[in-house]
Amino acid sequence: MNSRTTLTQYLIEQRRRYPEASGRFNNLILDVALSCKAIARAVAFGRLADMHGHHLHNDVASVNVQGEVQHKLDVYANQTFVDMTATNGHLAGMASEEMQEPWQIPAALPRGKHLLVFDPLDGSSNVDVNMTVGSIFSVLRAPDEVIASGRDVRSEDFFQPGAQQLAAGYALYGPSTMLVLSVGHGVAGFTLDPNLGEFMLTHPDIQIPADTQEFAINASNSRFWEPPVKRYVDECLAGKTGPRGKDFNMRWIASMVAEAHRILMRGGVFMYPRDSKDPSKAGRLRLMYEASPIGFLIEQAGGRASTGHQAALHIKPSDLHQRIGLVFGSRNEVERIERYHAEPQPLNWHNPLFAERSLFMD
Ligand code: AHG
Ligand code: MN
Ligand code: MN
């Protein structure tokens, strides 16, 4: 490992595959990295910089398009992404968890070929308790007609399956700040050197082990789970003496980005499946700025990302803020969960007798 390789050097090396590349794509990734450095500083100052708590508008906590209360850091991180990526001519437009509609590059500024989609701060319920949070981003190519005309972007311009992403990544604001990135040829991890202010290549080729004994799910939702998920978790909990023949560990941080990072580092499986808690929602997590970029990284590292029924990267979005059920991580475990979904469901799963077999039930 050459820990003297900077993010900039890595990007230049990667781009040698494309002799016609203009450098704009690399500059966009560097603008995103700069946004993440700024957000990392704000996170690190915490309450000292008045960065905890809800964002107030006319003394009332503001609410985003998801109907979720915005934290100060959600709003700050969103504005930082916009300010640091809008002006350099790389983008045709952008979209974010915190903005209902696509954000237009002002007419006075040059417009580029790329679309940037981001979750400026993932896991923001963890901010006030000083736990790990992160930023997630996805880069798409704008449709040719948008590039040619330079017109304002529309939501439909972003509706591309995750498999079409040119790049995806996240920054993790944990004990150390990291940037984990894929430009379509594997996954590389960079650690922020606080002395130099540079992201240094520390994890050159991240691979997820195909097998694992660790799973992550919010067990408080167990009564709303569908039978395949309930079966999978029950079998993990049954441990050595159950059908899996081995003991499992369970983790839940409530920052998906942190769970994804743990899984990229040592394997595991993460589930936020579709459930019956709120039938109006197809899942908890958002397709375009959570599931697609994380799914891209996981698959680039040899893992798998799925709804349980189909590959997450094959879904064509129909709404910027669309939600989906999501399962990702070690390939053999995710494929097992998909098999459980594909098998005929027990006819009697509404029957309380079936529910009694669940170890999460009284
Ligand atoms: P965000 O902070 O961007 O709204 O996302 C939070 C998400 C995800 O990071 C995490 O896995 C999940 O919400 C936590 O959900 P629970 O509160 O149900 O644990
Ligand atoms: Mn999020
Ligand atoms: Mn968020």
mmCIF file of C-alpha atoms and ligand atoms in Angstrom:
data_model
loop_
_atom_site.group_PDB
_atom_site.id
_atom_site.type_symbol
_atom_site.label_atom_id
_atom_site.label_comp_id
_atom_site.label_asym_id
_atom_site.label_seq_id
_atom_site.Cartn_x
_atom_site.Cartn_y
_atom_site.Cartn_z
ATOM 1 C CA MET A 1 0.000 0.000 0.000
ATOM 2 C CA ASN A 2 1.309 3.403 -0.974
ATOM 3 C CA SER A 3 -0.059 5.772 1.644
ATOM 4 C CA ARG A 4 1.444 8.711 -0.252
ATOM 5 C CA THR A 5 -1.138 8.427 -3.005
ATOM 6 C CA THR A 6 -3.609 11.290 -2.732
ATOM 7 C CA LEU A 7 -7.185 11.233 -3.970
ATOM 8 C CA THR A 8 -6.125 13.526 -6.833
ATOM 9 C CA GLN A 9 -3.370 11.133 -7.922
ATOM 10 C CA TYR A 10 -5.741 8.170 -7.696
ATOM 11 C CA LEU A 11 -8.303 9.928 -9.900
ATOM 12 C CA ILE A 12 -5.666 10.848 -12.503
ATOM 13 C CA GLU A 13 -4.526 7.199 -12.604
ATOM 14 C CA GLN A 14 -8.112 5.964 -12.963
ATOM 15 C CA ARG A 15 -8.810 8.382 -15.784
ATOM 16 C CA ARG A 16 -5.915 7.029 -17.865
ATOM 17 C CA ARG A 17 -8.482 4.450 -19.027
ATOM 18 C CA TYR A 18 -10.238 7.296 -20.845
ATOM 19 C CA PRO A 19 -7.654 9.166 -22.957
ATOM 20 C CA GLU A 20 -10.341 11.587 -24.154
ATOM 21 C CA ALA A 21 -11.331 12.576 -20.588
ATOM 22 C CA SER A 22 -11.375 16.334 -20.066
ATOM 23 C CA GLY A 23 -10.629 16.318 -16.342
ATOM 24 C CA ARG A 24 -14.065 17.722 -15.463
ATOM 25 C CA PHE A 25 -15.234 14.451 -13.918
ATOM 26 C CA ASN A 26 -12.148 14.385 -11.685
ATOM 27 C CA ASN A 27 -12.723 17.998 -10.727
ATOM 28 C CA LEU A 28 -16.303 17.204 -9.777
ATOM 29 C CA ILE A 29 -15.156 14.393 -7.473
ATOM 30 C CA LEU A 30 -12.597 16.756 -5.939
ATOM 31 C CA ASP A 31 -15.317 19.373 -5.372
ATOM 32 C CA VAL A 32 -17.380 16.690 -3.622
ATOM 33 C CA ALA A 33 -14.336 15.729 -1.529
ATOM 34 C CA LEU A 34 -13.877 19.387 -0.581
ATOM 35 C CA SER A 35 -17.527 19.563 0.499
ATOM 36 C CA CYS A 36 -16.941 16.507 2.675
ATOM 37 C CA LYS A 37 -13.861 18.053 4.281
ATOM 38 C CA ALA A 38 -15.868 21.155 5.174
ATOM 39 C CA ILE A 39 -18.709 19.051 6.610
ATOM 40 C CA ALA A 40 -16.182 16.931 8.558
ATOM 41 C CA ARG A 41 -14.916 20.105 10.264
ATOM 42 C CA ALA A 42 -18.435 21.234 11.130
ATOM 43 C CA VAL A 43 -19.266 17.793 12.542
ATOM 44 C CA ALA A 44 -16.037 17.766 14.566
ATOM 45 C CA PHE A 45 -16.856 21.074 16.264
ATOM 46 C CA GLY A 46 -20.261 19.771 17.376
ATOM 47 C CA ARG A 47 -21.920 21.865 20.001
ATOM 48 C CA LEU A 48 -18.916 24.204 20.196
ATOM 49 C CA ALA A 49 -19.946 25.545 16.791
ATOM 50 C CA ASP A 50 -23.652 25.420 17.593
ATOM 51 C CA MET A 51 -24.026 22.561 15.113
ATOM 52 C CA HIS A 52 -26.307 20.375 17.216
ATOM 53 C CA GLY A 53 -30.093 20.442 17.330
ATOM 54 C CA HIS A 54 -32.840 21.190 14.879
ATOM 55 C CA HIS A 55 -32.718 23.786 12.154
ATOM 56 C CA LEU A 56 -35.157 26.564 13.040
ATOM 57 C CA HIS A 57 -37.093 28.678 10.576
ATOM 58 C CA ASN A 58 -39.116 31.469 12.240
ATOM 59 C CA ASP A 59 -38.532 29.664 15.565
ATOM 60 C CA VAL A 60 -40.082 26.439 14.221
ATOM 61 C CA ALA A 61 -38.083 23.322 13.334
ATOM 62 C CA SER A 62 -38.001 22.994 9.534
ATOM 63 C CA VAL A 63 -39.218 19.826 7.825
ATOM 64 C CA ASN A 64 -37.860 18.382 4.559
ATOM 65 C CA VAL A 65 -39.783 16.760 1.702
ATOM 66 C CA GLN A 66 -39.672 13.436 3.574
ATOM 67 C CA GLY A 67 -41.655 15.012 6.394
ATOM 68 C CA GLU A 68 -38.585 14.647 8.609
ATOM 69 C CA VAL A 69 -37.384 17.390 10.928
ATOM 70 C CA GLN A 70 -34.130 18.880 9.638
ATOM 71 C CA HIS A 71 -31.106 19.108 11.865
ATOM 72 C CA LYS A 72 -28.821 22.149 11.632
ATOM 73 C CA LEU A 73 -26.181 19.907 10.130
ATOM 74 C CA ASP A 74 -28.562 18.552 7.467
ATOM 75 C CA VAL A 75 -29.105 22.095 6.234
ATOM 76 C CA TYR A 76 -25.446 23.114 6.571
ATOM 77 C CA ALA A 77 -24.220 19.978 4.776
ATOM 78 C CA ASN A 78 -26.731 20.453 1.959
ATOM 79 C CA GLN A 79 -25.696 24.080 1.448
ATOM 80 C CA THR A 80 -22.023 23.083 1.513
ATOM 81 C CA PHE A 81 -22.533 20.546 -1.288
ATOM 82 C CA VAL A 82 -24.430 23.134 -3.351
ATOM 83 C CA ASP A 83 -21.891 25.929 -2.799
ATOM 84 C CA MET A 84 -18.838 23.793 -3.509
ATOM 85 C CA THR A 85 -20.068 21.957 -6.599
ATOM 86 C CA ALA A 86 -22.336 24.402 -8.447
ATOM 87 C CA THR A 87 -19.940 26.976 -9.821
ATOM 88 C CA ASN A 88 -17.183 25.048 -11.570
ATOM 89 C CA GLY A 89 -19.036 24.050 -14.734
ATOM 90 C CA HIS A 90 -19.086 20.283 -14.136
ATOM 91 C CA LEU A 91 -22.776 19.915 -13.388
ATOM 92 C CA ALA A 92 -25.987 20.033 -15.402
ATOM 93 C CA GLY A 93 -27.940 19.958 -12.127
ATOM 94 C CA MET A 94 -28.205 18.310 -8.748
ATOM 95 C CA ALA A 95 -30.709 16.707 -6.410
ATOM 96 C CA SER A 96 -30.646 16.049 -2.675
ATOM 97 C CA GLU A 97 -32.613 14.523 0.159
ATOM 98 C CA GLU A 98 -33.028 18.010 1.574
ATOM 99 C CA MET A 99 -34.396 19.650 -1.606
ATOM 100 C CA GLN A 100 -37.800 18.759 -2.986
ATOM 101 C CA GLU A 101 -36.993 19.647 -6.609
ATOM 102 C CA PRO A 102 -33.795 19.416 -8.666
ATOM 103 C CA TRP A 103 -31.424 22.308 -8.065
ATOM 104 C CA GLN A 104 -30.689 24.384 -11.165
ATOM 105 C CA ILE A 105 -27.257 25.723 -11.988
ATOM 106 C CA PRO A 106 -27.859 29.502 -12.267
ATOM 107 C CA ALA A 107 -28.077 30.646 -15.891
ATOM 108 C CA ALA A 108 -25.047 32.917 -15.492
ATOM 109 C CA LEU A 109 -22.820 29.931 -14.674
ATOM 110 C CA PRO A 110 -21.468 27.312 -17.093
ATOM 111 C CA ARG A 111 -23.339 23.998 -17.146
ATOM 112 C CA GLY A 112 -21.642 20.603 -17.514
ATOM 113 C CA LYS A 113 -22.425 16.995 -18.349
ATOM 114 C CA HIS A 114 -22.981 15.468 -14.936
ATOM 115 C CA LEU A 115 -25.780 15.121 -12.442
ATOM 116 C CA LEU A 116 -24.965 14.970 -8.739
ATOM 117 C CA VAL A 117 -27.373 13.325 -6.292
ATOM 118 C CA PHE A 118 -26.640 13.295 -2.573
ATOM 119 C CA ASP A 119 -27.732 12.608 0.965
ATOM 120 C CA PRO A 120 -25.776 15.458 2.563
ATOM 121 C CA LEU A 121 -25.904 13.924 6.027
ATOM 122 C CA ASP A 122 -26.916 10.312 6.590
ATOM 123 C CA GLY A 123 -27.776 9.154 10.086
ATOM 124 C CA SER A 124 -28.499 12.674 11.289
ATOM 125 C CA SER A 125 -30.406 11.371 14.326
ATOM 126 C CA ASN A 126 -26.910 10.480 15.565
ATOM 127 C CA VAL A 127 -25.490 14.005 15.377
ATOM 128 C CA ASP A 128 -26.588 15.204 18.799
ATOM 129 C CA VAL A 129 -25.163 12.102 20.492
ATOM 130 C CA ASN A 130 -21.794 12.413 18.712
ATOM 131 C CA MET A 131 -22.025 9.130 16.833
ATOM 132 C CA THR A 132 -20.780 8.430 13.324
ATOM 133 C CA VAL A 133 -22.604 10.091 10.434
ATOM 134 C CA GLY A 134 -21.667 10.533 6.775
ATOM 135 C CA SER A 135 -22.498 11.986 3.349
ATOM 136 C CA ILE A 136 -23.510 9.817 0.377
ATOM 137 C CA PHE A 137 -23.198 10.858 -3.282
ATOM 138 C CA SER A 138 -23.935 9.549 -6.747
ATOM 139 C CA VAL A 139 -22.742 10.869 -10.125
ATOM 140 C CA LEU A 140 -24.795 10.279 -13.283
ATOM 141 C CA ARG A 141 -24.317 11.444 -16.830
ATOM 142 C CA ALA A 142 -26.994 13.940 -17.870
ATOM 143 C CA PRO A 143 -29.091 12.884 -20.885
ATOM 144 C CA ASP A 144 -27.464 13.983 -24.182
ATOM 145 C CA GLU A 145 -30.312 16.332 -24.957
ATOM 146 C CA VAL A 146 -29.815 18.142 -21.626
ATOM 147 C CA ILE A 147 -26.100 18.511 -22.310
ATOM 148 C CA ALA A 148 -26.694 19.737 -25.874
ATOM 149 C CA SER A 149 -29.402 22.242 -24.989
ATOM 150 C CA GLY A 150 -28.137 23.374 -21.590
ATOM 151 C CA ARG A 151 -31.773 23.520 -20.445
ATOM 152 C CA ASP A 152 -32.895 23.322 -16.829
ATOM 153 C CA VAL A 153 -32.899 19.782 -15.455
ATOM 154 C CA ARG A 154 -36.113 17.932 -14.637
ATOM 155 C CA SER A 155 -36.620 15.080 -12.174
ATOM 156 C CA GLU A 156 -36.931 12.581 -15.079
ATOM 157 C CA ASP A 157 -33.370 13.383 -16.164
ATOM 158 C CA PHE A 158 -32.211 11.726 -12.942
ATOM 159 C CA PHE A 159 -34.348 8.587 -13.320
ATOM 160 C CA GLN A 160 -31.535 6.212 -14.298
ATOM 161 C CA PRO A 161 -30.995 2.767 -12.750
ATOM 162 C CA GLY A 162 -28.146 2.624 -10.241
ATOM 163 C CA ALA A 163 -26.108 0.441 -12.608
ATOM 164 C CA GLN A 164 -25.647 3.535 -14.810
ATOM 165 C CA GLN A 165 -23.856 5.560 -12.139
ATOM 166 C CA LEU A 166 -20.478 6.894 -13.260
ATOM 167 C CA ALA A 167 -19.321 7.132 -9.674
ATOM 168 C CA ALA A 168 -20.646 6.685 -6.181
ATOM 169 C CA GLY A 169 -19.194 7.172 -2.757
ATOM 170 C CA TYR A 170 -19.544 8.377 0.765
ATOM 171 C CA ALA A 171 -17.640 10.277 3.396
ATOM 172 C CA LEU A 172 -17.679 8.941 6.913
ATOM 173 C CA TYR A 173 -17.338 11.343 9.828
ATOM 174 C CA GLY A 174 -16.168 8.892 12.456
ATOM 175 C CA PRO A 175 -13.096 8.566 14.667
ATOM 176 C CA SER A 176 -11.217 9.317 11.444
ATOM 177 C CA THR A 177 -12.744 10.921 8.375
ATOM 178 C CA MET A 178 -12.771 8.662 5.331
ATOM 179 C CA LEU A 179 -13.860 8.915 1.721
ATOM 180 C CA VAL A 180 -14.854 5.653 0.049
ATOM 181 C CA LEU A 181 -15.243 5.867 -3.706
ATOM 182 C CA SER A 182 -15.925 3.849 -6.815
ATOM 183 C CA VAL A 183 -15.479 5.291 -10.293
ATOM 184 C CA GLY A 184 -16.583 1.949 -11.742
ATOM 185 C CA HIS A 185 -13.385 -0.061 -11.301
ATOM 186 C CA GLY A 186 -13.469 -1.429 -7.765
ATOM 187 C CA VAL A 187 -13.690 0.475 -4.499
ATOM 188 C CA ALA A 188 -10.957 2.564 -2.897
ATOM 189 C CA GLY A 189 -10.880 4.026 0.603
ATOM 190 C CA PHE A 190 -9.081 7.229 1.567
ATOM 191 C CA THR A 191 -8.353 8.490 5.063
ATOM 192 C CA LEU A 192 -8.222 12.227 5.692
ATOM 193 C CA ASP A 193 -4.777 13.197 6.955
ATOM 194 C CA PRO A 194 -5.710 16.015 9.350
ATOM 195 C CA ASN A 195 -2.212 17.491 9.150
ATOM 196 C CA LEU A 196 -2.199 17.774 5.380
ATOM 197 C CA GLY A 197 -5.945 18.166 4.797
ATOM 198 C CA GLU A 198 -5.621 15.519 2.059
ATOM 199 C CA PHE A 199 -7.489 12.281 1.494
ATOM 200 C CA MET A 200 -4.747 9.609 1.294
ATOM 201 C CA LEU A 201 -5.294 6.198 -0.288
ATOM 202 C CA THR A 202 -5.303 3.725 2.622
ATOM 203 C CA HIS A 203 -7.656 0.980 1.360
ATOM 204 C CA PRO A 204 -6.765 0.453 -2.325
ATOM 205 C CA ASP A 205 -9.057 -2.436 -3.264
ATOM 206 C CA ILE A 206 -11.885 -3.100 -0.846
ATOM 207 C CA GLN A 207 -13.476 -6.558 -1.122
ATOM 208 C CA ILE A 208 -16.415 -7.866 0.899
ATOM 209 C CA PRO A 209 -16.096 -11.476 2.087
ATOM 210 C CA ALA A 210 -18.847 -13.631 0.541
ATOM 211 C CA ASP A 211 -19.792 -15.146 3.926
ATOM 212 C CA THR A 212 -20.441 -13.522 7.261
ATOM 213 C CA GLN A 213 -21.702 -14.109 10.795
ATOM 214 C CA GLU A 214 -22.907 -10.546 11.383
ATOM 215 C CA PHE A 215 -26.233 -8.947 10.487
ATOM 216 C CA ALA A 216 -27.794 -5.517 11.005
ATOM 217 C CA ILE A 217 -31.500 -4.797 11.237
ATOM 218 C CA ASN A 218 -33.739 -2.599 13.366
ATOM 219 C CA ALA A 219 -35.339 -5.390 15.414
ATOM 220 C CA SER A 220 -37.975 -3.051 16.858
ATOM 221 C CA ASN A 221 -39.748 -3.420 13.500
ATOM 222 C CA SER A 222 -39.860 -7.228 13.722
ATOM 223 C CA ARG A 223 -43.623 -7.425 14.065
ATOM 224 C CA PHE A 224 -43.954 -5.664 10.697
ATOM 225 C CA TRP A 225 -41.485 -7.871 8.789
ATOM 226 C CA GLU A 226 -42.507 -10.103 5.910
ATOM 227 C CA PRO A 227 -42.029 -13.879 6.385
ATOM 228 C CA PRO A 228 -38.764 -14.236 4.396
ATOM 229 C CA VAL A 229 -37.055 -11.605 6.568
ATOM 230 C CA LYS A 230 -38.484 -13.054 9.759
ATOM 231 C CA ARG A 231 -37.265 -16.501 8.710
ATOM 232 C CA TYR A 232 -33.777 -15.259 7.892
ATOM 233 C CA VAL A 233 -33.373 -13.409 11.197
ATOM 234 C CA ASP A 234 -34.846 -16.273 13.222
ATOM 235 C CA GLU A 235 -32.372 -18.662 11.636
ATOM 236 C CA CYS A 236 -29.474 -16.323 12.477
ATOM 237 C CA LEU A 237 -30.680 -16.017 16.062
ATOM 238 C CA ALA A 238 -31.010 -19.794 16.389
ATOM 239 C CA GLY A 239 -27.228 -19.910 16.011
ATOM 240 C CA LYS A 240 -25.149 -23.078 16.201
ATOM 241 C CA THR A 241 -28.037 -25.372 17.013
ATOM 242 C CA GLY A 242 -30.324 -23.908 14.309
ATOM 243 C CA PRO A 243 -30.431 -24.522 10.552
ATOM 244 C CA ARG A 244 -27.428 -22.265 9.896
ATOM 245 C CA GLY A 245 -25.177 -24.232 12.228
ATOM 246 C CA LYS A 246 -23.251 -21.160 13.371
ATOM 247 C CA ASP A 247 -23.663 -18.260 15.780
ATOM 248 C CA PHE A 248 -24.309 -14.718 14.498
ATOM 249 C CA ASN A 249 -23.673 -11.265 15.929
ATOM 250 C CA MET A 250 -26.100 -8.353 15.522
ATOM 251 C CA ARG A 251 -25.258 -4.636 15.056
ATOM 252 C CA TRP A 252 -27.381 -1.506 14.582
ATOM 253 C CA ILE A 253 -25.888 1.995 14.437
ATOM 254 C CA ALA A 254 -28.850 3.758 12.737
ATOM 255 C CA SER A 255 -26.465 5.426 10.280
ATOM 256 C CA MET A 256 -26.753 3.343 7.121
ATOM 257 C CA VAL A 257 -23.513 4.820 5.858
ATOM 258 C CA ALA A 258 -21.677 3.560 8.943
ATOM 259 C CA GLU A 259 -23.204 0.094 8.595
ATOM 260 C CA ALA A 260 -22.183 0.046 4.918
ATOM 261 C CA HIS A 261 -18.657 0.972 5.921
ATOM 262 C CA ARG A 262 -18.424 -1.800 8.499
ATOM 263 C CA ILE A 263 -19.665 -4.266 5.894
ATOM 264 C CA LEU A 264 -17.144 -3.026 3.309
ATOM 265 C CA MET A 265 -14.390 -3.443 5.906
ATOM 266 C CA ARG A 266 -15.241 -6.906 7.269
ATOM 267 C CA GLY A 267 -18.411 -8.268 5.696
ATOM 268 C CA GLY A 268 -21.913 -8.571 7.079
ATOM 269 C CA VAL A 269 -25.452 -8.078 5.920
ATOM 270 C CA PHE A 270 -27.672 -4.992 6.323
ATOM 271 C CA MET A 271 -31.443 -5.074 6.018
ATOM 272 C CA TYR A 272 -33.989 -2.288 5.969
ATOM 273 C CA PRO A 273 -36.599 -4.364 4.186
ATOM 274 C CA ARG A 274 -40.033 -3.373 3.011
ATOM 275 C CA ASP A 275 -42.413 -4.008 5.893
ATOM 276 C CA SER A 276 -46.023 -3.400 6.853
ATOM 277 C CA LYS A 277 -45.338 -0.556 9.311
ATOM 278 C CA ASP A 278 -46.549 2.168 6.949
ATOM 279 C CA PRO A 279 -48.183 0.640 3.864
ATOM 280 C CA SER A 280 -47.818 3.952 1.998
ATOM 281 C CA LYS A 281 -44.020 3.536 2.042
ATOM 282 C CA ALA A 282 -42.172 0.907 0.025
ATOM 283 C CA GLY A 283 -39.324 0.969 2.543
ATOM 284 C CA ARG A 284 -37.394 3.331 4.822
ATOM 285 C CA LEU A 285 -34.399 4.168 2.669
ATOM 286 C CA ARG A 286 -34.362 6.303 -0.443
ATOM 287 C CA LEU A 287 -33.417 4.796 -3.795
ATOM 288 C CA MET A 288 -31.559 7.602 -5.492
ATOM 289 C CA TYR A 289 -29.237 8.921 -2.796
ATOM 290 C CA GLU A 290 -29.006 6.013 -0.355
ATOM 291 C CA ALA A 291 -29.681 2.627 -1.996
ATOM 292 C CA SER A 292 -28.165 3.259 -5.449
ATOM 293 C CA PRO A 293 -24.805 4.723 -4.411
ATOM 294 C CA ILE A 294 -24.323 2.309 -1.509
ATOM 295 C CA GLY A 295 -25.471 -0.581 -3.731
ATOM 296 C CA PHE A 296 -22.961 0.452 -6.409
ATOM 297 C CA LEU A 297 -20.096 0.424 -3.889
ATOM 298 C CA ILE A 298 -21.189 -2.888 -2.388
ATOM 299 C CA GLU A 299 -21.389 -4.584 -5.800
ATOM 300 C CA GLN A 300 -18.093 -3.058 -6.927
ATOM 301 C CA ALA A 301 -16.572 -4.651 -3.814
ATOM 302 C CA GLY A 302 -17.971 -8.091 -4.723
ATOM 303 C CA GLY A 303 -21.067 -7.952 -2.513
ATOM 304 C CA ARG A 304 -24.732 -7.722 -3.511
ATOM 305 C CA ALA A 305 -27.518 -5.151 -3.058
ATOM 306 C CA SER A 306 -31.147 -6.157 -3.486
ATOM 307 C CA THR A 307 -34.702 -5.328 -2.547
ATOM 308 C CA GLY A 308 -35.065 -9.014 -1.655
ATOM 309 C CA HIS A 309 -36.872 -9.473 -4.959
ATOM 310 C CA GLN A 310 -34.525 -7.868 -7.488
ATOM 311 C CA ALA A 311 -31.108 -6.253 -7.835
ATOM 312 C CA ALA A 312 -31.252 -2.749 -6.361
ATOM 313 C CA LEU A 313 -29.107 -1.393 -9.208
ATOM 314 C CA HIS A 314 -31.667 -2.465 -11.828
ATOM 315 C CA ILE A 315 -34.537 -0.358 -10.515
ATOM 316 C CA LYS A 316 -35.415 2.628 -12.675
ATOM 317 C CA PRO A 317 -36.490 5.403 -10.308
ATOM 318 C CA SER A 318 -39.837 7.088 -10.763
ATOM 319 C CA ASP A 319 -39.481 9.749 -8.076
ATOM 320 C CA LEU A 320 -36.461 11.658 -6.748
ATOM 321 C CA HIS A 321 -37.376 10.717 -3.196
ATOM 322 C CA GLN A 322 -38.646 7.187 -3.872
ATOM 323 C CA ARG A 323 -38.184 4.684 -1.045
ATOM 324 C CA ILE A 324 -37.331 1.003 -1.373
ATOM 325 C CA GLY A 325 -36.676 -2.014 0.810
ATOM 326 C CA LEU A 326 -32.945 -2.692 0.873
ATOM 327 C CA VAL A 327 -30.728 -5.649 1.718
ATOM 328 C CA PHE A 328 -27.007 -5.520 1.043
ATOM 329 C CA GLY A 329 -23.670 -7.002 2.016
ATOM 330 C CA SER A 330 -21.912 -10.354 1.814
ATOM 331 C CA ARG A 331 -23.003 -12.006 -1.417
ATOM 332 C CA ASN A 332 -23.963 -15.465 -0.126
ATOM 333 C CA GLU A 333 -26.166 -14.020 2.629
ATOM 334 C CA VAL A 334 -27.971 -11.583 0.326
ATOM 335 C CA GLU A 335 -28.553 -14.359 -2.207
ATOM 336 C CA ARG A 336 -29.957 -16.537 0.573
ATOM 337 C CA ILE A 337 -32.390 -13.761 1.547
ATOM 338 C CA GLU A 338 -33.401 -13.417 -2.118
ATOM 339 C CA ARG A 339 -34.023 -17.179 -2.260
ATOM 340 C CA TYR A 340 -36.275 -16.932 0.795
ATOM 341 C CA HIS A 341 -38.253 -14.178 -0.970
ATOM 342 C CA ALA A 342 -38.539 -16.261 -4.142
ATOM 343 C CA GLU A 343 -39.865 -19.362 -2.354
ATOM 344 C CA PRO A 344 -43.637 -19.722 -2.029
ATOM 345 C CA GLN A 345 -44.747 -17.949 1.145
ATOM 346 C CA PRO A 346 -46.529 -19.983 3.839
ATOM 347 C CA LEU A 347 -50.258 -19.626 3.359
ATOM 348 C CA ASN A 348 -50.758 -19.276 7.089
ATOM 349 C CA TRP A 349 -48.316 -16.453 7.794
ATOM 350 C CA HIS A 350 -51.115 -14.244 9.118
ATOM 351 C CA ASN A 351 -51.913 -17.022 11.580
ATOM 352 C CA PRO A 352 -50.707 -16.213 15.127
ATOM 353 C CA LEU A 353 -49.275 -19.724 15.379
ATOM 354 C CA PHE A 354 -46.786 -18.808 12.673
ATOM 355 C CA ALA A 355 -45.860 -15.611 14.495
ATOM 356 C CA GLU A 356 -45.274 -17.520 17.710
ATOM 357 C CA ARG A 357 -42.367 -19.291 16.110
ATOM 358 C CA SER A 358 -40.548 -15.967 15.841
ATOM 359 C CA LEU A 359 -37.918 -15.527 18.517
ATOM 360 C CA PHE A 360 -38.723 -11.824 18.612
ATOM 361 C CA MET A 361 -42.283 -12.482 19.744
ATOM 362 C CA ASP A 362 -43.356 -12.831 23.374
HETATM 363 P P1 AHG B 1 -31.167 10.247 7.165
HETATM 364 O O1 AHG B 1 -30.461 10.680 8.409
HETATM 365 O O2 AHG B 1 -30.433 10.683 5.917
HETATM 366 O O3 AHG B 1 -32.621 10.637 7.116
HETATM 367 O O4 AHG B 1 -31.123 8.638 7.052
HETATM 368 C C1 AHG B 1 -31.332 7.841 8.195
HETATM 369 C C2 AHG B 1 -31.591 6.424 7.773
HETATM 370 C C3 AHG B 1 -30.382 5.515 7.736
HETATM 371 O O5 AHG B 1 -29.158 6.104 7.832
HETATM 372 C C4 AHG B 1 -30.562 4.570 8.885
HETATM 373 O O6 AHG B 1 -30.179 3.287 8.553
HETATM 374 C C5 AHG B 1 -32.013 4.639 9.178
HETATM 375 O O7 AHG B 1 -32.464 5.870 8.720
HETATM 376 C C6 AHG B 1 -32.261 4.520 10.638
HETATM 377 O O8 AHG B 1 -33.573 4.177 10.815
HETATM 378 P P2 AHG B 1 -34.163 3.822 12.279
HETATM 379 O O9 AHG B 1 -34.372 5.157 12.924
HETATM 380 O O10 AHG B 1 -35.440 3.102 11.961
HETATM 381 O O11 AHG B 1 -33.172 2.961 13.012
HETATM 382 MN MN MN B 2 -29.851 9.049 4.843
HETATM 383 MN MN MN B 3 -29.836 12.667 5.318
#
